Tab-separated table of C-alpha atoms and ligand atoms in Angstrom:
chain	number	residue	atom	x	y	z
A	269	MET	CA	17.498	-10.329	-23.094
A	270	SER	CA	13.768	-10.338	-23.090
A	271	GLN	CA	11.822	-12.067	-20.386
A	272	ASN	CA	8.080	-12.320	-20.194
A	273	TYR	CA	6.792	-11.030	-16.879
A	274	TYR	CA	3.431	-12.640	-17.251
A	275	GLN	CA	4.854	-15.704	-15.500
A	276	LYS	CA	2.039	-18.034	-16.408
A	277	GLU	CA	3.571	-21.143	-14.868
A	278	ILE	CA	3.489	-19.372	-11.475
A	279	GLU	CA	0.609	-16.934	-11.844
A	280	THR	CA	-1.901	-19.567	-12.981
A	281	MET	CA	-0.585	-22.468	-10.893
A	282	SER	CA	-3.141	-24.783	-9.297
A	283	ALA	CA	-3.762	-24.352	-5.569
A	284	GLU	CA	-2.109	-27.711	-4.766
A	285	GLU	CA	1.015	-26.955	-6.781
A	286	MET	CA	1.284	-23.530	-5.179
A	287	LYS	CA	0.942	-25.027	-1.717
A	288	LYS	CA	3.684	-27.513	-2.525
A	289	LEU	CA	6.005	-24.762	-3.752
A	290	GLN	CA	5.271	-22.591	-0.715
A	291	SER	CA	5.799	-25.508	1.663
A	292	GLU	CA	9.190	-26.365	0.193
A	293	LYS	CA	10.293	-22.750	0.447
A	294	LEU	CA	8.930	-22.331	3.973
A	295	VAL	CA	10.782	-25.334	5.374
A	296	LYS	CA	14.080	-23.952	4.034
A	297	GLN	CA	13.286	-20.410	5.138
A	298	VAL	CA	12.465	-21.364	8.742
A	299	LYS	CA	15.764	-23.224	8.993
A	300	HIS	CA	17.630	-20.233	7.530
A	301	VAL	CA	16.009	-17.830	9.988
A	302	TYR	CA	16.429	-20.089	13.022
A	303	GLU	CA	20.118	-20.535	12.305
A	304	ASN	CA	20.887	-16.910	11.442
A	305	VAL	CA	18.546	-14.648	13.396
A	306	PRO	CA	19.022	-15.043	17.161
A	307	TYR	CA	16.133	-12.653	17.816
A	308	TYR	CA	13.655	-14.934	16.031
A	309	LYS	CA	15.287	-18.109	17.352
A	310	ASN	CA	14.525	-16.815	20.857
A	311	LEU	CA	10.893	-16.181	19.929
A	312	MET	CA	10.632	-19.721	18.543
A	313	ASP	CA	12.341	-21.219	21.575
A	314	GLU	CA	9.987	-19.320	23.892
A	315	LYS	CA	7.057	-20.787	21.979
A	316	GLY	CA	8.649	-24.250	22.012
A	317	VAL	CA	8.812	-24.564	18.186
A	318	LYS	CA	11.785	-26.077	16.364
A	319	PRO	CA	12.485	-25.885	12.618
A	320	GLU	CA	11.719	-29.653	12.392
A	321	ASP	CA	8.142	-28.918	13.529
A	322	ILE	CA	7.525	-26.967	10.322
A	323	CYS	CA	6.981	-29.467	7.512
A	324	GLY	CA	4.799	-27.271	5.300
A	325	ILE	CA	2.404	-24.358	5.080
A	326	GLU	CA	-0.118	-26.191	7.291
A	327	ASP	CA	2.369	-25.787	10.183
A	328	LEU	CA	2.819	-22.046	9.726
A	329	HIS	CA	0.368	-21.227	12.536
A	330	LYS	CA	2.827	-22.763	15.018
A	331	LEU	CA	5.336	-19.974	14.420
A	332	PRO	CA	5.377	-16.785	16.512
A	333	PHE	CA	4.300	-13.451	15.025
A	334	LEU	CA	6.610	-10.532	14.428
A	335	THR	CA	5.351	-7.003	14.971
A	336	LYS	CA	6.573	-3.519	14.198
A	337	ALA	CA	7.595	-3.294	17.879
A	338	ASP	CA	9.967	-6.253	17.300
A	339	LEU	CA	11.470	-4.430	14.332
A	340	ARG	CA	12.068	-1.366	16.442
A	341	ASP	CA	13.504	-3.474	19.272
A	342	ALA	CA	15.857	-5.241	16.911
A	343	TYR	CA	16.872	-2.030	15.069
A	344	PRO	CA	19.073	-1.902	13.100
A	345	TYR	CA	20.667	-5.336	12.603
A	346	GLY	CA	18.730	-7.654	14.933
A	347	LEU	CA	16.665	-9.331	12.201
A	348	LEU	CA	19.361	-9.475	9.574
A	349	ALA	CA	19.805	-13.056	8.295
A	350	LYS	CA	22.835	-12.555	6.038
A	351	PRO	CA	26.265	-11.041	6.681
A	352	LEU	CA	26.151	-7.304	6.016
A	353	GLU	CA	28.790	-7.736	3.303
A	354	ASP	CA	26.287	-9.805	1.275
A	355	CYS	CA	23.744	-6.973	1.370
A	356	VAL	CA	23.622	-4.376	-1.389
A	357	ARG	CA	20.788	-2.029	-0.350
A	358	ILE	CA	18.723	-0.711	2.498
A	359	HIS	CA	15.331	0.942	2.441
A	360	SER	CA	13.309	2.409	5.222
A	361	THR	CA	9.606	2.930	5.977
A	362	SER	CA	8.200	6.368	5.421
A	363	GLY	CA	7.683	6.663	9.146
A	364	THR	CA	3.950	7.305	8.805
A	365	THR	CA	3.381	5.776	12.217
A	366	GLY	CA	6.372	6.299	14.476
A	367	ARG	CA	10.065	5.487	14.313
A	368	ARG	CA	11.369	4.238	11.024
A	369	VAL	CA	12.308	0.638	10.445
A	370	VAL	CA	15.125	-0.401	8.150
A	371	ALA	CA	15.082	-3.361	5.756
A	372	PHE	CA	18.096	-4.983	4.060
A	373	TYR	CA	18.367	-6.552	0.601
A	374	THR	CA	20.837	-8.875	-1.090
A	375	GLN	CA	21.047	-8.732	-4.903
A	376	HIS	CA	18.786	-11.804	-4.959
A	377	ASP	CA	16.212	-9.894	-2.870
A	378	VAL	CA	16.354	-6.839	-5.141
A	379	ASP	CA	15.820	-9.099	-8.188
A	380	LEU	CA	12.905	-10.870	-6.555
A	381	TRP	CA	11.287	-7.530	-5.679
A	382	GLU	CA	11.821	-6.081	-9.159
A	383	ASP	CA	10.311	-9.244	-10.675
A	384	CYS	CA	7.202	-8.643	-8.567
A	385	CYS	CA	6.989	-5.038	-9.832
A	386	ALA	CA	7.536	-6.246	-13.408
A	387	ARG	CA	4.580	-8.619	-12.997
A	388	ALA	CA	2.504	-5.639	-11.812
A	389	ILE	CA	3.451	-3.503	-14.834
A	390	THR	CA	2.779	-6.410	-17.192
A	391	ALA	CA	-0.622	-7.010	-15.582
A	392	VAL	CA	-1.761	-3.489	-16.521
A	393	GLY	CA	-0.710	-4.075	-20.140
A	394	GLY	CA	2.849	-2.700	-19.913
A	395	THR	CA	5.383	-3.860	-22.527
A	396	LYS	CA	8.766	-2.702	-23.819
A	397	LYS	CA	6.904	-0.255	-26.044
A	398	ASP	CA	5.680	1.741	-23.049
A	399	VAL	CA	7.097	4.895	-21.503
A	400	CYS	CA	6.820	4.518	-17.751
A	401	GLN	CA	6.929	7.665	-15.616
A	402	VAL	CA	7.909	6.811	-12.051
A	403	ALA	CA	6.765	9.644	-9.786
A	404	TYR	CA	7.094	7.823	-6.488
A	405	GLY	CA	9.868	9.189	-4.308
A	406	TYR	CA	13.354	7.772	-4.945
A	407	GLY	CA	15.538	7.307	-1.899
A	408	LEU	CA	14.976	5.392	1.295
A	409	PHE	CA	11.278	5.084	0.441
A	410	THR	CA	10.706	1.917	-1.581
A	411	GLY	CA	8.248	3.267	-4.168
A	412	GLY	CA	10.619	4.892	-6.660
A	413	PHE	CA	13.315	2.235	-6.820
A	414	GLY	CA	10.839	-0.675	-6.810
A	415	LEU	CA	8.813	0.474	-9.820
A	416	ASN	CA	11.977	1.733	-11.528
A	417	GLY	CA	13.451	-1.769	-11.338
A	418	GLY	CA	10.220	-3.378	-12.522
A	419	SER	CA	9.956	-0.965	-15.438
A	420	HIS	CA	13.527	-1.795	-16.538
A	421	LYS	CA	12.814	-5.520	-16.379
A	422	VAL	CA	9.757	-5.127	-18.600
A	423	GLY	CA	11.898	-3.033	-20.938
A	424	CYS	CA	9.819	0.152	-20.761
A	425	LEU	CA	11.521	3.468	-21.375
A	426	THR	CA	11.759	4.537	-17.750
A	427	LEU	CA	11.411	8.165	-16.637
A	428	PRO	CA	12.907	8.261	-13.124
A	429	MET	CA	11.132	11.480	-12.113
A	430	SER	CA	10.799	10.881	-8.365
A	431	SER	CA	8.013	12.798	-6.635
A	432	GLY	CA	7.520	16.560	-6.652
A	433	ASN	CA	8.127	19.341	-9.160
A	434	THR	CA	4.710	18.856	-10.669
A	435	GLU	CA	5.309	21.293	-13.501
A	436	ARG	CA	8.253	19.198	-14.688
A	437	GLN	CA	6.196	15.997	-14.306
A	438	VAL	CA	3.594	17.424	-16.676
A	439	GLN	CA	6.195	18.648	-19.152
A	440	PHE	CA	7.995	15.287	-19.323
A	441	MET	CA	4.706	13.398	-19.497
A	442	MET	CA	3.772	15.406	-22.588
A	443	ASP	CA	7.208	15.676	-24.230
A	444	MET	CA	8.107	12.005	-23.738
A	445	GLN	CA	4.521	10.811	-24.303
A	446	ALA	CA	4.425	8.763	-21.097
A	447	THR	CA	1.917	5.908	-21.236
A	448	ILE	CA	2.119	4.554	-17.673
A	449	LEU	CA	2.245	6.686	-14.521
A	450	CYS	CA	3.385	5.241	-11.181
A	451	CYS	CA	2.878	7.302	-7.982
A	452	THR	CA	0.695	7.570	-4.901
A	453	PRO	CA	-3.018	8.011	-5.656
A	454	SER	CA	-3.038	11.379	-3.896
A	455	TYR	CA	-0.184	12.580	-6.116
A	456	ALA	CA	-1.951	11.209	-9.202
A	457	ALA	CA	-5.001	13.278	-8.254
A	458	TYR	CA	-2.776	16.340	-7.847
A	459	ILE	CA	-1.057	15.805	-11.212
A	460	GLY	CA	-4.522	15.382	-12.752
A	461	GLU	CA	-5.646	18.650	-11.218
A	462	SER	CA	-2.560	20.447	-12.586
A	463	LEU	CA	-3.127	19.043	-16.077
A	464	LYS	CA	-6.752	20.187	-15.977
A	465	GLU	CA	-5.714	23.682	-14.867
A	466	GLN	CA	-3.284	23.885	-17.759
A	467	GLY	CA	-6.176	23.159	-20.080
A	468	TYR	CA	-5.382	19.525	-20.948
A	469	LYS	CA	-8.415	17.342	-21.580
A	470	PRO	CA	-8.275	13.594	-20.820
A	471	GLU	CA	-7.967	12.858	-24.561
A	472	ASP	CA	-4.847	15.088	-24.802
A	473	ILE	CA	-3.034	13.067	-22.140
A	474	PRO	CA	-0.855	10.231	-23.529
A	475	LEU	CA	-1.220	8.013	-20.439
A	476	LYS	CA	-3.169	4.761	-20.721
A	477	ALA	CA	-2.656	3.299	-17.261
A	478	GLY	CA	-1.608	4.253	-13.758
A	479	ILE	CA	-0.155	2.093	-10.988
A	480	PHE	CA	-1.048	3.778	-7.735
A	481	GLY	CA	-0.457	2.596	-4.188
A	482	ALA	CA	1.477	3.059	-0.941
A	483	GLU	CA	-1.558	4.568	0.797
A	484	PRO	CA	-5.242	3.723	1.145
A	485	TRP	CA	-7.571	5.083	-1.531
A	486	THR	CA	-11.196	4.483	-2.233
A	487	GLU	CA	-13.043	3.124	-5.258
A	488	GLU	CA	-14.584	6.574	-5.705
A	489	MET	CA	-11.126	8.112	-5.855
A	490	ARG	CA	-10.130	5.584	-8.502
A	491	GLN	CA	-13.060	6.643	-10.652
A	492	GLY	CA	-12.162	10.320	-10.209
A	493	ILE	CA	-8.536	9.783	-11.291
A	494	GLU	CA	-9.574	7.589	-14.238
A	495	LYS	CA	-11.897	10.330	-15.469
A	496	THR	CA	-9.454	13.228	-15.105
A	497	LEU	CA	-6.494	11.447	-16.662
A	498	GLY	CA	-8.459	9.330	-19.145
A	499	ILE	CA	-6.752	6.124	-17.977
A	500	LYS	CA	-7.309	2.858	-16.143
A	501	ALA	CA	-6.041	3.208	-12.577
A	502	TYR	CA	-4.660	0.086	-10.902
A	503	ASP	CA	-3.815	-0.525	-7.281
A	504	ILE	CA	-0.473	-1.861	-6.030
A	505	TYR	CA	0.411	-2.852	-2.472
A	506	GLY	CA	3.507	-3.521	-0.469
A	507	LEU	CA	5.484	-2.527	2.548
A	508	THR	CA	9.144	-1.966	3.276
A	509	GLU	CA	9.252	-4.863	5.718
A	510	THR	CA	8.405	-7.362	2.961
A	511	THR	CA	10.299	-5.591	0.103
A	512	GLY	CA	8.179	-2.636	-1.062
A	513	PRO	CA	5.448	-2.199	-3.687
A	514	GLY	CA	4.632	-5.279	-5.760
A	515	VAL	CA	3.794	-7.680	-2.946
A	516	ALA	CA	0.325	-7.558	-4.526
A	517	PHE	CA	-0.888	-5.999	-7.767
A	518	GLU	CA	-4.092	-5.442	-9.636
A	519	CYS	CA	-5.040	-7.077	-12.949
A	520	SER	CA	-7.503	-6.115	-15.711
A	521	GLU	CA	-10.464	-7.042	-13.505
A	522	GLN	CA	-9.665	-4.224	-11.019
A	523	THR	CA	-11.389	-5.989	-8.137
A	524	GLY	CA	-8.513	-6.459	-5.726
A	525	MET	CA	-4.824	-7.316	-5.865
A	526	HIS	CA	-3.212	-10.681	-6.643
A	527	VAL	CA	-0.612	-11.506	-4.004
A	528	ASN	CA	2.717	-12.750	-5.353
A	529	GLU	CA	2.223	-15.752	-3.132
A	530	ASP	CA	5.141	-17.743	-4.501
A	531	HIS	CA	7.212	-15.193	-2.529
A	532	PHE	CA	4.844	-13.914	0.179
A	533	TYR	CA	2.400	-16.115	2.027
A	534	ALA	CA	-0.649	-14.183	3.228
A	535	GLU	CA	-2.833	-14.930	6.254
A	536	ILE	CA	-5.736	-13.023	7.812
A	537	ILE	CA	-5.869	-13.073	11.587
A	538	ASP	CA	-8.092	-11.712	14.299
A	539	PRO	CA	-6.039	-8.725	15.511
A	540	ASP	CA	-7.149	-9.255	19.109
A	541	THR	CA	-6.654	-13.004	19.513
A	542	GLY	CA	-4.119	-13.803	16.776
A	543	GLU	CA	-6.354	-16.628	15.537
A	544	VAL	CA	-6.116	-17.396	11.803
A	545	LEU	CA	-9.445	-16.571	10.134
A	546	PRO	CA	-11.024	-18.447	7.213
A	547	GLU	CA	-10.964	-17.095	3.662
A	548	GLY	CA	-13.351	-14.197	3.174
A	549	SER	CA	-13.081	-12.894	6.756
A	550	LYS	CA	-12.010	-9.354	7.482
A	551	GLY	CA	-8.958	-9.086	9.696
A	552	GLU	CA	-5.296	-8.143	9.943
A	553	LEU	CA	-3.045	-9.128	7.076
A	554	VAL	CA	0.057	-11.149	8.012
A	555	PHE	CA	2.911	-11.933	5.591
A	556	THR	CA	5.603	-14.574	5.600
A	557	SER	CA	8.465	-13.954	3.260
A	558	LEU	CA	9.174	-17.348	1.676
A	559	ASP	CA	12.444	-16.752	-0.125
A	560	LYS	CA	13.991	-13.401	0.752
A	561	GLU	CA	17.527	-13.792	2.083
A	562	ALA	CA	18.598	-10.726	4.039
A	563	PHE	CA	15.450	-9.666	5.844
A	564	PRO	CA	13.145	-12.681	5.806
A	565	LEU	CA	10.286	-11.817	8.143
A	566	LEU	CA	8.077	-14.710	9.220
A	567	ARG	CA	4.441	-14.033	10.144
A	568	TYR	CA	4.837	-10.274	10.098
A	569	ARG	CA	1.742	-8.415	11.299
A	570	THR	CA	1.140	-5.565	8.847
A	571	ARG	CA	-1.714	-3.980	10.853
A	572	ASP	CA	-3.500	-3.514	7.520
A	573	ILE	CA	-7.144	-4.508	7.658
A	574	CYS	CA	-8.331	-6.468	4.662
A	575	VAL	CA	-9.959	-9.597	3.195
A	576	LEU	CA	-8.445	-12.435	1.098
A	577	SER	CA	-10.344	-14.229	-1.646
A	578	ARG	CA	-9.671	-17.236	-3.870
A	579	GLU	CA	-12.623	-16.616	-6.153
A	580	LYS	CA	-11.850	-17.254	-9.802
A	581	CYS	CA	-10.491	-14.166	-11.553
A	582	SER	CA	-11.347	-13.352	-15.170
A	583	CYS	CA	-7.668	-12.628	-15.931
A	584	GLY	CA	-6.830	-16.310	-15.421
A	585	ARG	CA	-4.437	-15.766	-12.517
A	586	THR	CA	-4.943	-18.091	-9.576
A	587	LEU	CA	-2.885	-16.050	-7.119
A	588	VAL	CA	-4.947	-15.233	-4.036
A	589	LYS	CA	-6.508	-11.744	-4.106
A	590	MET	CA	-6.515	-9.168	-1.340
A	591	ALA	CA	-9.171	-6.473	-1.196
A	592	LYS	CA	-8.140	-2.820	-1.020
A	593	PRO	CA	-6.894	-2.414	2.551
A	594	MET	CA	-9.365	-0.139	4.288
A	595	GLY	CA	-6.659	1.346	6.478
A	596	ARG	CA	-4.406	0.207	9.235
A	597	THR	CA	-5.388	-0.709	12.729
A	598	ASP	CA	-3.270	2.282	13.719
A	599	ASP	CA	-4.887	4.632	11.133
A	600	MET	CA	-8.178	3.896	12.737
A	601	LEU	CA	-9.276	6.736	14.949
A	602	ILE	CA	-11.410	6.051	17.959
A	603	ILE	CA	-13.498	9.186	18.387
A	604	ARG	CA	-16.012	9.269	21.218
A	605	GLY	CA	-15.679	5.508	21.333
A	606	VAL	CA	-16.549	5.029	17.661
A	607	ASN	CA	-14.121	3.568	15.082
A	608	VAL	CA	-13.461	5.973	12.229
A	609	PHE	CA	-11.306	5.311	9.155
A	610	PRO	CA	-10.269	8.278	6.978
A	611	SER	CA	-11.288	6.179	3.958
A	612	GLN	CA	-14.932	6.338	5.096
A	613	ILE	CA	-14.810	10.129	5.024
A	614	GLU	CA	-13.226	10.055	1.581
A	615	THR	CA	-16.058	7.852	0.308
A	616	VAL	CA	-18.673	10.347	1.527
A	617	LEU	CA	-16.851	13.325	-0.001
A	618	LEU	CA	-16.499	11.777	-3.428
A	619	LYS	CA	-20.131	10.600	-3.429
A	620	GLU	CA	-21.240	14.150	-2.644
A	621	GLY	CA	-19.229	15.595	-5.518
A	622	TYR	CA	-16.224	16.912	-3.571
A	623	GLU	CA	-12.562	16.185	-4.320
A	624	PRO	CA	-10.492	14.052	-1.903
A	625	ASN	CA	-8.858	17.148	-0.426
A	626	TYR	CA	-9.629	17.025	3.275
A	627	GLN	CA	-8.080	16.915	6.703
A	628	ILE	CA	-9.446	15.446	9.912
A	629	ILE	CA	-8.607	17.236	13.158
A	630	VAL	CA	-9.271	15.491	16.430
A	631	ASP	CA	-8.700	17.008	19.847
A	632	ARG	CA	-9.855	16.482	23.405
A	633	VAL	CA	-11.435	19.381	25.282
A	634	ASN	CA	-12.722	18.857	28.846
A	635	ASN	CA	-12.481	15.092	28.375
A	636	ASN	CA	-14.623	15.201	25.248
A	637	ASP	CA	-13.317	14.397	21.802
A	638	THR	CA	-13.769	17.108	19.214
A	639	PHE	CA	-14.014	15.948	15.614
A	640	GLU	CA	-13.591	18.430	12.796
A	641	VAL	CA	-13.251	17.821	9.088
A	642	ASN	CA	-11.913	20.543	6.813
A	643	VAL	CA	-13.056	20.018	3.249
A	644	GLU	CA	-12.123	21.988	0.181
A	645	MET	CA	-14.870	23.421	-1.960
A	646	THR	CA	-14.376	22.538	-5.607
A	647	PRO	CA	-14.207	25.466	-8.041
A	648	GLU	CA	-17.695	24.406	-9.253
A	649	LYS	CA	-19.146	24.408	-5.737
A	650	PHE	CA	-17.359	27.565	-4.653
A	651	THR	CA	-19.533	30.304	-3.176
A	652	ASP	CA	-18.987	33.154	-0.736
A	653	LYS	CA	-22.611	33.284	0.425
A	654	VAL	CA	-22.518	32.443	4.113
A	655	ALA	CA	-25.992	30.909	4.202
A	656	ASP	CA	-25.108	28.565	1.309
A	657	ILE	CA	-21.847	27.539	2.925
A	658	ILE	CA	-23.597	26.725	6.197
A	659	ALA	CA	-26.218	24.668	4.392
A	660	MET	CA	-23.522	22.728	2.476
A	661	GLU	CA	-21.552	22.095	5.661
A	662	LYS	CA	-24.670	20.775	7.404
A	663	ALA	CA	-25.511	18.490	4.496
A	664	LEU	CA	-21.984	17.038	4.459
A	665	ALA	CA	-21.911	16.570	8.242
A	666	ASN	CA	-25.204	14.757	7.977
A	667	SER	CA	-23.938	12.342	5.278
A	668	MET	CA	-20.835	11.671	7.388
A	669	LYS	CA	-22.984	10.972	10.428
A	670	ILE	CA	-24.939	8.381	8.442
A	671	MET	CA	-21.672	6.681	7.374
A	672	LEU	CA	-19.836	6.899	10.715
A	673	GLY	CA	-22.468	7.010	13.424
A	674	ILE	CA	-21.024	10.195	14.941
A	675	ASN	CA	-21.381	13.821	14.012
A	676	PRO	CA	-18.361	15.799	12.816
A	677	THR	CA	-18.143	19.562	12.516
A	678	VAL	CA	-17.496	20.242	8.843
A	679	HIS	CA	-15.679	23.383	7.698
A	680	LEU	CA	-15.671	24.169	4.023
A	681	VAL	CA	-12.486	25.923	2.976
A	682	PRO	CA	-11.678	27.607	-0.362
A	683	PRO	CA	-10.195	25.583	-3.243
A	684	LYS	CA	-6.415	24.961	-2.771
A	685	ALA	CA	-6.513	25.768	0.975
A	686	ILE	CA	-5.363	22.246	1.927
A	687	ALA	CA	-1.755	21.349	1.137
A	688	ARG	CA	-1.376	18.843	-1.719
A	689	SER	CA	0.652	15.674	-1.274
A	690	GLU	CA	3.483	14.551	-3.515
A	691	GLY	CA	3.849	11.299	-1.574
A	692	LYS	CA	1.627	9.849	1.109
A	693	ALA	CA	-1.136	12.277	2.063
A	694	VAL	CA	-1.455	13.435	5.682
A	695	ARG	CA	-5.168	13.112	6.362
A	696	VAL	CA	-5.304	13.167	10.145
A	697	ILE	CA	-4.107	15.589	12.797
A	698	ASP	CA	-4.738	13.999	16.167
A	699	LYS	CA	-3.912	16.468	18.930
A	700	ARG	CA	-5.046	14.225	21.774
A	701	ASN	CA	-1.617	12.726	22.545
A	702	LEU	CA	-3.145	9.372	23.316
A	703	ILE	CA	0.063	7.378	22.887
B	877	ADP	P1	5.053	3.342	6.557
B	877	ADP	O1	4.591	2.202	7.410
B	877	ADP	O2	5.953	4.279	7.266
B	877	ADP	O3	3.948	4.057	5.803
B	877	ADP	P2	5.794	1.940	4.082
B	877	ADP	O4	6.175	2.949	3.069
B	877	ADP	O5	6.522	0.672	4.094
B	877	ADP	O6	5.961	2.623	5.461
B	877	ADP	O7	4.250	1.707	3.905
B	877	ADP	C1	3.614	0.466	3.907
B	877	ADP	C2	2.160	0.661	4.247
B	877	ADP	O8	1.515	1.504	3.284
B	877	ADP	C3	1.344	-0.608	4.228
B	877	ADP	O9	1.476	-1.334	5.421
B	877	ADP	C4	-0.071	-0.060	4.046
B	877	ADP	O10	-0.605	0.393	5.271
B	877	ADP	C5	0.147	1.130	3.155
B	877	ADP	N1	-0.142	0.757	1.763
B	877	ADP	C6	0.726	0.391	0.804
B	877	ADP	N2	0.086	0.149	-0.367
B	877	ADP	C7	-1.230	0.348	-0.134
B	877	ADP	C8	-2.408	0.251	-0.938
B	877	ADP	N3	-2.359	-0.082	-2.212
B	877	ADP	N4	-3.599	0.510	-0.340
B	877	ADP	C9	-3.660	0.847	0.962
B	877	ADP	N5	-2.594	0.972	1.768
B	877	ADP	C10	-1.390	0.722	1.230
B	878	ZN	ZN1	-6.955	-11.217	-11.972
């Protein structure tokens, strides 16, 4: 059994053909959801929309949105569209922002998801000759199992490492000559750091490509990882509510991720008004699952802020591309009335020659927000001269002020003082209890 996961007939389909395919799937999906998910039927009834009103993608805007609050309301079975006995798996969000949500999968859904991951591995040059080290967590988190399934489909020799035990990761990478590494970008940076400490140079490392996602990371961080590991680093995006990683994946051009839009229809909306925005606008990403059976969310608001583009891609794929999400509406900190994304701070640090090892601490004292950023000195920048440290802190605070419009207090801390992440990095400690 050998299937090609560069699915040309889908991935290079013309816009009209794709729209036709999506429309056919949507009509069926809306009927399936209306008949099997009372929670969503009620939302549709409240909005006065019937399945017959949806004749194609152009009618999608008539449907109500679903939000994470709906998922929590309906927990655990309220959005299930298939009998539980037809389901074979659950996964759950990592709980980065509040109570977990649970998603269900039939075998058909697992296959669909693994196909998406297989497309992602193929797009970075993966074939059955590759050794694919999966260092995303295995378990309720979707990362490990998703890429594991994709790697099997492509026929790679799969190393199901899960996250953590970095020493063992390095040993297996070397002993098994792994060629593709899949994990979060922050863990990739950590593995890179460990390899460097053990004296490995980029040319000693067998890896050729990395597939990194599940958290926001900057272009500067990509360049850092590529240099340390001597690889090409590709982005991958997804969320538990839609399946997991593989909803969108990066190709050789490395300028954004192609959405697997034969399965997931993407829209960008204004997060305040809900209005659908034209291509190229920045807004909140919304996904409609076109053919999942068990947990088929329609117009799900991801809270991820990003931009969609249909510009021609040099790889030949016509699938719509999403830019790197710059963070979530709920990752965005409002400090002294100014919007701050952790990714902006990361950009400044990497430009100034620091590593992406930092933590933002926000508090409120006497009704004023305090804004501190702890940043690790790199071994090269390390000094114990107080005057030098103060000057470096001032210079960094100044660059951050230019980027953000507000002034943080920067504390430089010794190398290794900030805990490393084996999964999603914790960048923000907000002590203000605003929720
Ligand atoms: P949680 O919401 O608890 O973090 P998930 O593990 O399902 O649960 O995470 C999905 C979220 O992770 C996405 O909505 C997005 O915010 C983030 N994410 C996933 N992949 C990427 C990526 N490549 N770039 C930026 N953010 C990403
Ligand atoms: Zn492309």
